[in-house]
């Protein structure tokens, strides 16, 4: 059965490449292909990508591999996909770090790209040192050279220019020594080296924010905290959770490299938490959490393709029921218009408005008790046909004073964005194009 399944799968993949891929390339533009690819990988979880990418790339040539990754990066250009990829797939030919090395072939002719690397620069790729030493004028000259090269495909040209522009920053990041915590012979010397409890009566480790069996060693101040929220509450700076490399097991009080289990023999593989993310350095023992490779952070939910998908345009994980929402580029990298909480990192459920804006679901319920327009663009939040019909009946039964009957006002409709005239009224002005009362007066009354 396994052999039969393998043969059938192999034939399917072969026919897909032979017949479907040429049709896909023929009938869809590059922009449409990027949207389709973005939709497909937007429902693929980080764990699946981590296991799938090495398997797929092992069967491709270097050119095919680079072409595939170019397509993926173009489809995910508004996201943090490249940052997530570099976080766990270092040293592979398709990572964006290699792209910088590839872009380094555009350096002046006198530069040797395959120079030997000194002992202190073992982390550098061939050619990186030349990019790192280039001044601003030389860097701009190389960017102009790539920009004016007629042999390059436009997408390839944009890709190389982007990597040249970020090369010095990436090289500087790689050049800077990694923050490492020396192993202390006395773990008690570290501030905070004591257990904290979520429930002291039941002796459950954790804090008010998370249930976990460990503390994180903050690289910024070399102190132990149960979570970043506990750190930020008592510190004058924020903790970079992803930079942490050490943890304290609150059972044996031993500082060790971060991992899901304790490495000391005394704990015998004690699990720090049911959920562990090596990218975000997040431990949680209570909620269902997944890591999104495009947001590059952990979110509450079952996972991509299950109850969430990642919209490459909005650059956010949305519920599957919002798959046909009105997309706005990076529309969630802003604050909630009601409570001013940053939406991108918020853990509260969100509500998509008809106009394409977002707010928290709880904020939406409270706001719509007294308002029916978007607080950002002033468009109607829903179908207002019934309400506008009630206003029609109200105005039909209302008698205006004689001096106002023939007067009109210039109005702008917030729903259809058209200007027009409406009969005079102190409160309600109907748009003659779409019938909406969501309007505003833009000119004083005229005869």
CSV table of C-alpha atoms in Angstrom, one decimal:
chain,number,residue,atom,x,y,z
A,1,UNK,CA,0.0,0.0,0.0
A,2,UNK,CA,2.8,2.4,0.9
A,3,UNK,CA,4.6,1.6,-2.4
A,4,UNK,CA,1.4,2.2,-4.4
A,5,UNK,CA,0.7,5.4,-2.6
A,6,UNK,CA,4.3,6.7,-3.2
A,7,UNK,CA,4.0,5.8,-7.0
A,8,UNK,CA,0.6,7.5,-7.3
A,9,UNK,CA,1.9,10.6,-5.5
A,10,UNK,CA,5.0,10.7,-7.6
A,11,UNK,CA,2.9,10.5,-10.8
A,12,UNK,CA,0.6,13.2,-9.5
A,13,UNK,CA,3.4,15.6,-8.8
A,14,UNK,CA,5.1,14.9,-12.1
A,15,UNK,CA,1.9,15.5,-14.1
A,16,UNK,CA,1.2,18.7,-12.0
A,17,UNK,CA,4.6,20.1,-13.0
A,18,UNK,CA,4.3,18.9,-16.6
A,19,UNK,CA,0.7,20.1,-17.3
A,20,UNK,CA,-0.6,22.5,-14.7
A,21,UNK,CA,2.4,24.7,-14.0
A,22,UNK,CA,2.8,25.9,-17.7
A,23,UNK,CA,-0.9,26.8,-17.7
A,24,UNK,CA,-0.6,28.6,-14.4
A,25,UNK,CA,2.3,30.6,-15.8
A,26,UNK,CA,0.5,31.3,-19.1
A,27,UNK,CA,-2.9,32.4,-17.9
A,28,UNK,CA,-2.0,34.4,-14.8
A,29,UNK,CA,0.1,37.6,-14.6
A,30,UNK,CA,3.0,37.8,-12.1
A,31,UNK,CA,0.9,39.9,-9.7
A,32,UNK,CA,-2.0,37.3,-9.8
A,33,UNK,CA,0.5,34.5,-9.3
A,34,UNK,CA,1.8,36.3,-6.2
A,35,UNK,CA,-1.7,36.6,-4.8
A,36,UNK,CA,-2.4,33.0,-5.4
A,37,UNK,CA,0.9,31.9,-3.9
A,38,UNK,CA,0.3,34.2,-0.9
A,39,UNK,CA,-3.2,32.7,-0.4
A,40,UNK,CA,-1.8,29.2,-0.5
A,41,UNK,CA,1.0,29.6,1.9
A,42,UNK,CA,-1.1,32.0,4.1
A,43,UNK,CA,-2.9,28.9,5.4
A,44,UNK,CA,0.3,26.9,6.0
A,45,UNK,CA,1.6,26.7,9.5
A,46,UNK,CA,5.1,27.3,10.6
A,47,UNK,CA,5.7,23.7,11.6
A,48,UNK,CA,4.6,22.5,8.2
A,49,UNK,CA,6.8,25.0,6.4
A,50,UNK,CA,9.8,24.0,8.6
A,51,UNK,CA,9.5,20.4,7.6
A,52,UNK,CA,8.4,21.0,4.0
A,53,UNK,CA,11.0,23.6,2.9
A,54,UNK,CA,14.2,21.4,3.3
A,55,UNK,CA,12.4,18.5,1.6
A,56,UNK,CA,11.3,20.6,-1.4
A,57,UNK,CA,14.5,22.5,-1.9
A,58,UNK,CA,16.6,19.3,-1.7
A,59,UNK,CA,15.0,18.2,-5.0
A,60,UNK,CA,15.6,21.6,-6.8
A,61,UNK,CA,18.5,23.0,-8.5
A,62,UNK,CA,20.0,26.2,-7.1
A,63,UNK,CA,18.4,28.3,-9.8
A,64,UNK,CA,15.0,26.7,-9.2
A,65,UNK,CA,15.4,27.2,-5.5
A,66,UNK,CA,16.2,30.9,-5.8
A,67,UNK,CA,13.3,31.3,-8.3
A,68,UNK,CA,10.9,29.7,-5.8
A,69,UNK,CA,12.1,31.8,-2.9
A,70,UNK,CA,11.9,35.0,-5.0
A,71,UNK,CA,8.3,34.2,-5.7
A,72,UNK,CA,7.6,33.5,-2.1
A,73,UNK,CA,9.3,36.6,-0.9
A,74,UNK,CA,7.4,38.7,-3.5
A,75,UNK,CA,4.1,37.2,-2.3
A,76,UNK,CA,5.0,37.9,1.3
A,77,UNK,CA,6.7,41.3,0.8
A,78,UNK,CA,4.6,43.1,3.4
A,79,UNK,CA,5.2,40.4,6.0
A,80,UNK,CA,7.9,39.2,8.4
A,81,UNK,CA,8.4,36.0,6.5
A,82,UNK,CA,12.1,36.7,5.7
A,83,UNK,CA,12.8,37.5,9.3
A,84,UNK,CA,11.2,34.2,10.4
A,85,UNK,CA,13.0,32.3,7.8
A,86,UNK,CA,16.4,33.6,8.8
A,87,UNK,CA,15.6,32.8,12.5
A,88,UNK,CA,15.7,29.1,12.0
A,89,UNK,CA,17.1,28.4,8.5
A,90,UNK,CA,20.5,30.1,8.8
A,91,UNK,CA,23.2,29.2,6.3
A,92,UNK,CA,20.9,27.9,3.5
A,93,UNK,CA,21.3,29.2,0.0
A,94,UNK,CA,17.8,30.5,-0.2
A,95,UNK,CA,17.8,32.6,2.9
A,96,UNK,CA,17.8,36.4,2.6
A,97,UNK,CA,21.3,36.4,4.2
A,98,UNK,CA,22.6,34.5,1.1
A,99,UNK,CA,20.7,37.0,-1.0
A,100,UNK,CA,22.9,39.7,0.4
A,101,UNK,CA,26.0,37.6,-0.5
A,102,UNK,CA,24.5,37.2,-4.0
A,103,UNK,CA,24.0,40.9,-4.2
A,104,UNK,CA,27.6,41.4,-3.3
A,105,UNK,CA,28.6,40.2,-6.8
A,106,UNK,CA,27.7,43.8,-7.9
A,107,UNK,CA,30.7,45.3,-6.0
A,108,UNK,CA,33.5,46.9,-8.0
A,109,UNK,CA,35.5,44.7,-10.3
A,110,UNK,CA,38.7,45.0,-8.2
A,111,UNK,CA,36.9,43.3,-5.3
A,112,UNK,CA,37.5,39.6,-4.7
A,113,UNK,CA,34.2,38.0,-3.7
A,114,UNK,CA,35.5,34.7,-2.6
A,115,UNK,CA,38.1,36.0,-0.1
A,116,UNK,CA,39.1,34.0,2.8
A,117,UNK,CA,37.4,34.7,6.1
A,118,UNK,CA,39.4,35.4,9.2
A,119,UNK,CA,39.0,33.6,12.4
A,120,UNK,CA,37.0,36.5,14.0
A,121,UNK,CA,34.6,36.6,11.0
A,122,UNK,CA,33.5,32.9,10.7
A,123,UNK,CA,29.9,34.0,10.7
A,124,UNK,CA,30.4,36.0,7.4
A,125,UNK,CA,29.4,34.8,4.0
A,126,UNK,CA,31.8,35.3,1.1
A,127,UNK,CA,31.8,38.9,-0.1
A,128,UNK,CA,30.1,40.3,3.0
A,129,UNK,CA,33.2,42.1,4.2
A,130,UNK,CA,33.4,44.2,1.0
A,131,UNK,CA,29.8,45.3,1.4
A,132,UNK,CA,30.4,46.1,5.0
A,133,UNK,CA,33.3,48.3,4.1
A,134,UNK,CA,31.6,50.2,1.3
A,135,UNK,CA,30.8,53.8,2.0
A,136,UNK,CA,27.5,55.4,1.1
A,137,UNK,CA,28.6,56.7,-2.2
A,138,UNK,CA,29.9,53.3,-3.3
A,139,UNK,CA,26.7,51.7,-2.2
A,140,UNK,CA,24.6,54.1,-4.1
A,141,UNK,CA,26.8,53.6,-7.2
A,142,UNK,CA,26.2,49.9,-7.1
A,143,UNK,CA,22.5,50.4,-6.7
A,144,UNK,CA,22.4,52.6,-9.8
A,145,UNK,CA,24.5,50.0,-11.7
A,146,UNK,CA,21.9,47.3,-10.9
A,147,UNK,CA,19.0,49.7,-11.7
A,148,UNK,CA,20.4,50.5,-15.1
A,149,UNK,CA,21.3,46.9,-16.1
A,150,UNK,CA,18.9,46.0,-19.0
A,151,UNK,CA,19.6,42.3,-18.7
A,152,UNK,CA,17.9,41.9,-15.4
A,153,UNK,CA,14.3,41.0,-15.0
A,154,UNK,CA,12.4,43.8,-13.2
A,155,UNK,CA,11.5,41.6,-10.2
A,156,UNK,CA,15.1,40.4,-10.0
A,157,UNK,CA,16.3,43.9,-10.2
A,158,UNK,CA,14.0,45.1,-7.4
A,159,UNK,CA,15.1,42.1,-5.3
A,160,UNK,CA,18.8,42.8,-5.7
A,161,UNK,CA,18.4,46.5,-5.0
A,162,UNK,CA,16.4,45.8,-1.8
A,163,UNK,CA,19.2,43.5,-0.5
A,164,UNK,CA,21.9,45.9,-1.4
A,165,UNK,CA,20.1,48.7,0.5
A,166,UNK,CA,19.8,46.5,3.6
A,167,UNK,CA,23.2,44.7,3.2
A,168,UNK,CA,25.2,47.0,5.5
A,169,UNK,CA,22.6,46.7,8.3
A,170,UNK,CA,22.5,42.9,8.0
A,171,UNK,CA,26.3,42.8,7.9
A,172,UNK,CA,26.5,45.0,11.0
A,173,UNK,CA,24.0,42.7,12.8
A,174,UNK,CA,26.1,39.7,11.9
A,175,UNK,CA,29.3,41.5,12.8
A,176,UNK,CA,28.1,42.5,16.3
A,177,UNK,CA,28.9,39.9,18.9
A,178,UNK,CA,26.0,37.8,20.0
A,179,UNK,CA,24.8,38.5,23.6
A,180,UNK,CA,25.6,35.5,25.6
A,181,UNK,CA,25.2,34.8,29.3
A,182,UNK,CA,28.1,33.3,31.0
A,183,UNK,CA,27.4,30.2,33.0
A,184,UNK,CA,27.6,31.2,36.6
A,185,UNK,CA,28.9,28.8,39.2
A,186,UNK,CA,26.4,30.2,41.6
A,187,UNK,CA,23.0,30.6,40.0
A,188,UNK,CA,21.8,32.4,43.2
A,189,UNK,CA,23.9,35.4,42.1
A,190,UNK,CA,21.4,36.3,39.4
A,191,UNK,CA,18.6,38.7,40.6
A,192,UNK,CA,15.2,36.9,40.7
A,193,UNK,CA,16.6,33.4,41.2
A,194,UNK,CA,13.7,32.2,43.1
A,195,UNK,CA,10.4,30.5,42.2
A,196,UNK,CA,7.3,32.5,41.5
A,197,UNK,CA,3.8,31.0,41.7
A,198,UNK,CA,0.6,31.5,39.8
A,199,UNK,CA,-1.2,29.8,42.6
A,200,UNK,CA,0.8,29.7,45.8
A,201,UNK,CA,-1.7,27.5,47.6
A,202,UNK,CA,-1.5,24.7,45.0
A,203,UNK,CA,2.2,25.5,44.3
A,204,UNK,CA,1.6,26.1,40.6
A,205,UNK,CA,4.6,27.9,39.0
A,206,UNK,CA,4.0,31.0,36.9
A,207,UNK,CA,2.7,34.5,37.2
A,208,UNK,CA,-0.5,36.4,36.7
A,209,UNK,CA,0.1,36.4,32.9
A,210,UNK,CA,1.3,32.8,32.2
A,211,UNK,CA,1.4,29.4,33.7
A,212,UNK,CA,4.9,28.0,33.2
A,213,UNK,CA,7.7,26.3,35.1
A,214,UNK,CA,10.6,28.6,34.1
A,215,UNK,CA,11.8,32.2,34.2
A,216,UNK,CA,13.5,34.0,31.3
A,217,UNK,CA,16.9,35.7,31.8
A,218,UNK,CA,16.5,39.2,30.3
A,219,UNK,CA,19.6,40.1,28.3
A,220,UNK,CA,19.0,43.8,28.8
A,221,UNK,CA,19.5,43.8,32.5
A,222,UNK,CA,20.6,40.2,33.3
A,223,UNK,CA,17.7,39.6,35.7
A,224,UNK,CA,15.2,36.7,35.8
A,225,UNK,CA,11.5,37.3,35.2
A,226,UNK,CA,8.6,35.0,34.7
A,227,UNK,CA,7.6,36.9,31.5
A,228,UNK,CA,8.2,40.1,29.6
A,229,UNK,CA,5.1,41.7,31.2
A,230,UNK,CA,6.5,41.1,34.7
A,231,UNK,CA,9.8,42.7,33.5
A,232,UNK,CA,8.2,45.7,31.9
A,233,UNK,CA,6.1,46.4,35.0
A,234,UNK,CA,9.1,47.0,37.2
A,235,UNK,CA,11.6,48.2,34.7
A,236,UNK,CA,12.1,51.5,32.8
A,237,UNK,CA,12.7,49.7,29.5
A,238,UNK,CA,11.1,46.9,27.5
A,239,UNK,CA,12.3,43.4,27.4
A,240,UNK,CA,13.3,41.8,24.1
A,241,UNK,CA,11.9,38.4,24.6
A,242,UNK,CA,13.3,37.0,21.3
A,243,UNK,CA,16.9,37.9,22.4
A,244,UNK,CA,16.7,35.7,25.5
A,245,UNK,CA,18.9,32.6,25.4
A,246,UNK,CA,18.9,31.4,29.0
A,247,UNK,CA,16.1,30.3,31.4
A,248,UNK,CA,15.8,29.3,35.0
A,249,UNK,CA,13.9,26.0,35.9
A,250,UNK,CA,11.9,27.0,38.9
A,251,UNK,CA,11.9,23.4,40.1
A,252,UNK,CA,15.7,22.9,40.4
A,253,UNK,CA,16.7,26.6,40.3
A,254,UNK,CA,19.3,25.9,37.6
A,255,UNK,CA,20.0,28.4,34.8
A,256,UNK,CA,20.4,26.7,31.4
A,257,UNK,CA,19.8,27.3,27.7
A,258,UNK,CA,16.2,27.9,26.7
A,259,UNK,CA,14.3,24.8,25.8
A,260,UNK,CA,11.0,23.1,26.4
A,261,UNK,CA,12.4,20.7,29.0
A,262,UNK,CA,14.8,21.0,31.9
A,263,UNK,CA,18.2,19.5,31.1
A,264,UNK,CA,19.3,18.7,34.7
A,265,UNK,CA,19.2,15.1,35.9
A,266,UNK,CA,17.2,16.2,39.0
A,267,UNK,CA,14.2,17.3,37.0
A,268,UNK,CA,14.3,14.3,34.6
A,269,UNK,CA,13.1,16.1,31.6
A,270,UNK,CA,10.5,18.3,33.3
A,271,UNK,CA,8.4,20.1,30.7
A,272,UNK,CA,8.5,23.9,31.2
A,273,UNK,CA,5.1,24.3,29.4
A,274,UNK,CA,2.9,22.4,26.9
A,275,UNK,CA,3.5,25.1,24.3
A,276,UNK,CA,7.0,26.4,23.5
A,277,UNK,CA,8.1,28.6,20.7
A,278,UNK,CA,11.9,28.8,20.1
A,279,UNK,CA,11.5,32.0,18.0
A,280,UNK,CA,9.4,34.0,20.4
A,281,UNK,CA,10.8,32.3,23.5
A,282,UNK,CA,7.2,31.8,24.6
A,283,UNK,CA,6.0,29.2,27.2
A,284,UNK,CA,2.4,28.7,27.9
A,285,UNK,CA,0.6,25.9,29.7
A,286,UNK,CA,-3.1,27.0,29.4
A,287,UNK,CA,-4.0,28.4,26.0
A,288,UNK,CA,-4.0,27.0,22.4
A,289,UNK,CA,-1.3,29.0,20.6
A,290,UNK,CA,0.4,28.8,17.2
A,291,UNK,CA,3.3,30.7,15.6
A,292,UNK,CA,2.6,32.6,12.4
A,293,UNK,CA,5.7,32.7,10.1
A,294,UNK,CA,4.4,35.8,8.4
A,295,UNK,CA,3.6,37.9,11.5
A,296,UNK,CA,6.7,36.2,13.1
A,297,UNK,CA,5.0,36.0,16.5
A,298,UNK,CA,2.7,33.7,18.4
A,299,UNK,CA,-1.0,34.1,18.4
A,300,UNK,CA,-3.9,32.6,20.3
A,301,UNK,CA,-5.7,30.0,18.1
A,302,UNK,CA,-5.5,26.5,16.7
A,303,UNK,CA,-3.3,27.5,13.7
A,304,UNK,CA,-3.2,28.6,10.1
A,305,UNK,CA,-5.6,26.8,7.8
A,306,UNK,CA,-7.6,25.6,10.8
A,307,UNK,CA,-9.3,28.7,12.4
A,308,UNK,CA,-7.0,31.5,11.0
A,309,UNK,CA,-5.3,32.4,7.7
A,310,UNK,CA,-2.7,35.1,7.1
A,311,UNK,CA,-3.7,37.9,4.7
A,312,UNK,CA,-0.5,39.0,2.9
A,313,UNK,CA,-2.0,42.4,2.1
A,314,UNK,CA,-3.2,43.3,5.5
A,315,UNK,CA,-0.2,41.4,7.0
A,316,UNK,CA,-2.3,39.9,9.8
A,317,UNK,CA,-3.9,36.6,10.9
A,318,UNK,CA,-7.7,36.8,10.4
A,319,UNK,CA,-10.4,34.3,11.1
A,320,UNK,CA,-11.3,31.9,8.3
A,321,UNK,CA,-14.8,33.5,8.0
A,322,UNK,CA,-13.0,36.8,7.0
A,323,UNK,CA,-11.3,35.2,4.0
A,324,UNK,CA,-13.3,37.5,1.6
A,325,UNK,CA,-12.8,40.7,3.6
A,326,UNK,CA,-11.9,44.0,2.0
A,327,UNK,CA,-8.1,44.1,2.1
A,328,UNK,CA,-6.1,47.2,2.9
A,329,UNK,CA,-2.3,47.1,3.0
A,330,UNK,CA,-1.0,46.9,6.5
A,331,UNK,CA,-4.4,48.0,7.8
A,332,UNK,CA,-3.8,46.4,11.2
A,333,UNK,CA,-0.4,47.9,11.9
A,334,UNK,CA,-2.2,50.7,13.8
A,335,UNK,CA,-4.1,51.3,17.0
A,336,UNK,CA,-7.8,50.4,17.6
A,337,UNK,CA,-9.7,53.6,17.0
A,338,UNK,CA,-11.7,53.1,20.2
A,339,UNK,CA,-9.3,51.9,22.9
A,340,UNK,CA,-6.0,52.8,21.1
A,341,UNK,CA,-4.5,49.4,21.8
A,342,UNK,CA,-2.0,48.3,19.0
A,343,UNK,CA,-4.0,45.9,16.8
A,344,UNK,CA,-1.1,43.9,15.4
A,345,UNK,CA,0.0,42.5,18.7
A,346,UNK,CA,-3.4,42.5,20.4
A,347,UNK,CA,-4.7,39.2,21.7
A,348,UNK,CA,-8.3,40.4,21.7
A,349,UNK,CA,-10.8,39.2,18.9
A,350,UNK,CA,-11.1,41.7,16.1
A,351,UNK,CA,-14.0,42.9,14.0
A,352,UNK,CA,-13.6,43.7,10.3
A,353,UNK,CA,-15.7,46.6,9.1
A,354,UNK,CA,-17.3,46.9,5.7
A,355,UNK,CA,-14.9,49.8,4.8
A,356,UNK,CA,-11.8,47.6,5.4
A,357,UNK,CA,-10.9,49.0,8.8
A,358,UNK,CA,-10.7,47.0,12.0
A,359,UNK,CA,-11.4,47.4,15.7
A,360,UNK,CA,-11.8,45.0,18.7
A,361,UNK,CA,-15.0,43.1,18.8
A,362,UNK,CA,-15.7,44.4,22.3
A,363,UNK,CA,-15.0,47.9,21.2
A,364,UNK,CA,-17.3,47.5,18.2
A,365,UNK,CA,-20.2,46.3,20.4
A,366,UNK,CA,-19.8,49.3,22.8
A,367,UNK,CA,-19.3,51.8,20.0
A,368,UNK,CA,-22.3,50.8,17.9
A,369,UNK,CA,-24.7,51.4,20.8
A,370,UNK,CA,-24.5,55.0,19.9
A,371,UNK,CA,-22.8,55.3,16.5
A,372,UNK,CA,-23.3,53.8,13.1
A,373,UNK,CA,-20.4,55.2,11.2
A,374,UNK,CA,-16.7,54.1,11.0
A,375,UNK,CA,-14.7,56.4,13.4
A,376,UNK,CA,-11.9,56.5,10.8
A,377,UNK,CA,-13.5,57.1,7.4
A,378,UNK,CA,-17.1,57.8,8.5
A,379,UNK,CA,-18.7,55.2,6.2
A,380,UNK,CA,-21.7,53.3,7.4
A,381,UNK,CA,-20.8,50.2,9.5
A,382,UNK,CA,-23.6,48.0,8.1
A,383,UNK,CA,-26.8,47.8,6.1
A,384,UNK,CA,-28.7,50.9,7.1
A,385,UNK,CA,-31.7,50.4,4.8
A,386,UNK,CA,-34.2,50.0,7.7
A,387,UNK,CA,-32.9,53.0,9.6
A,388,UNK,CA,-32.8,55.2,6.5
A,389,UNK,CA,-36.4,54.1,5.7
A,390,UNK,CA,-37.5,55.2,9.1
A,391,UNK,CA,-35.9,58.6,8.5
A,392,UNK,CA,-37.8,58.8,5.2
A,393,UNK,CA,-41.0,58.3,7.0
A,394,UNK,CA,-40.1,60.8,9.7
A,395,UNK,CA,-39.2,63.6,7.2
A,396,UNK,CA,-42.3,62.8,5.1
A,397,UNK,CA,-44.5,63.5,8.1
A,398,UNK,CA,-42.6,66.6,9.1
A,399,UNK,CA,-43.7,70.1,8.1
A,400,UNK,CA,-40.9,72.6,7.6
A,401,UNK,CA,-41.6,76.4,8.2
A,402,UNK,CA,-42.5,78.3,5.1
A,403,UNK,CA,-39.2,80.2,4.9
A,404,UNK,CA,-37.2,76.9,4.7
A,405,UNK,CA,-39.3,74.9,2.2
A,406,UNK,CA,-37.5,76.0,-0.9
A,407,UNK,CA,-34.0,76.1,0.5
A,408,UNK,CA,-31.3,73.5,-0.3
A,409,UNK,CA,-27.9,72.6,1.0
A,410,UNK,CA,-24.7,71.3,-0.6
A,411,UNK,CA,-23.8,68.0,1.0
A,412,UNK,CA,-21.1,65.3,0.7
A,413,UNK,CA,-22.1,61.7,1.1
A,414,UNK,CA,-19.7,59.7,3.3
A,415,UNK,CA,-20.9,56.4,1.8
A,416,UNK,CA,-20.7,57.0,-1.9
A,417,UNK,CA,-18.3,60.0,-1.7
A,418,UNK,CA,-20.4,62.1,-4.1
A,419,UNK,CA,-21.4,65.7,-3.7
A,420,UNK,CA,-24.9,66.9,-4.3
A,421,UNK,CA,-27.8,69.0,-3.1
A,422,UNK,CA,-30.4,68.1,-0.5
A,423,UNK,CA,-33.5,69.9,0.8
A,424,UNK,CA,-32.9,72.0,3.9
A,425,UNK,CA,-33.1,70.3,7.3
A,426,UNK,CA,-31.4,70.9,10.6
A,427,UNK,CA,-30.3,67.3,11.1
A,428,UNK,CA,-31.0,64.9,8.2
A,429,UNK,CA,-29.8,65.3,4.6
A,430,UNK,CA,-30.4,62.6,2.1
A,431,UNK,CA,-28.0,61.7,-0.7
A,432,UNK,CA,-29.9,61.7,-4.0
A,433,UNK,CA,-27.4,59.2,-5.5
A,434,UNK,CA,-27.4,56.3,-2.9
A,435,UNK,CA,-30.2,57.3,-0.6
A,436,UNK,CA,-27.9,57.5,2.4
A,437,UNK,CA,-28.4,59.9,5.3
A,438,UNK,CA,-24.7,59.5,6.3
A,439,UNK,CA,-23.9,62.9,4.9
A,440,UNK,CA,-22.4,66.2,6.0
A,441,UNK,CA,-23.1,69.8,4.9
A,442,UNK,CA,-20.2,71.4,3.0
A,443,UNK,CA,-21.8,74.7,2.2
A,444,UNK,CA,-24.3,76.9,3.9
A,445,UNK,CA,-27.9,76.9,2.7
A,446,UNK,CA,-28.7,78.5,-0.6
A,447,UNK,CA,-31.9,79.4,-2.4
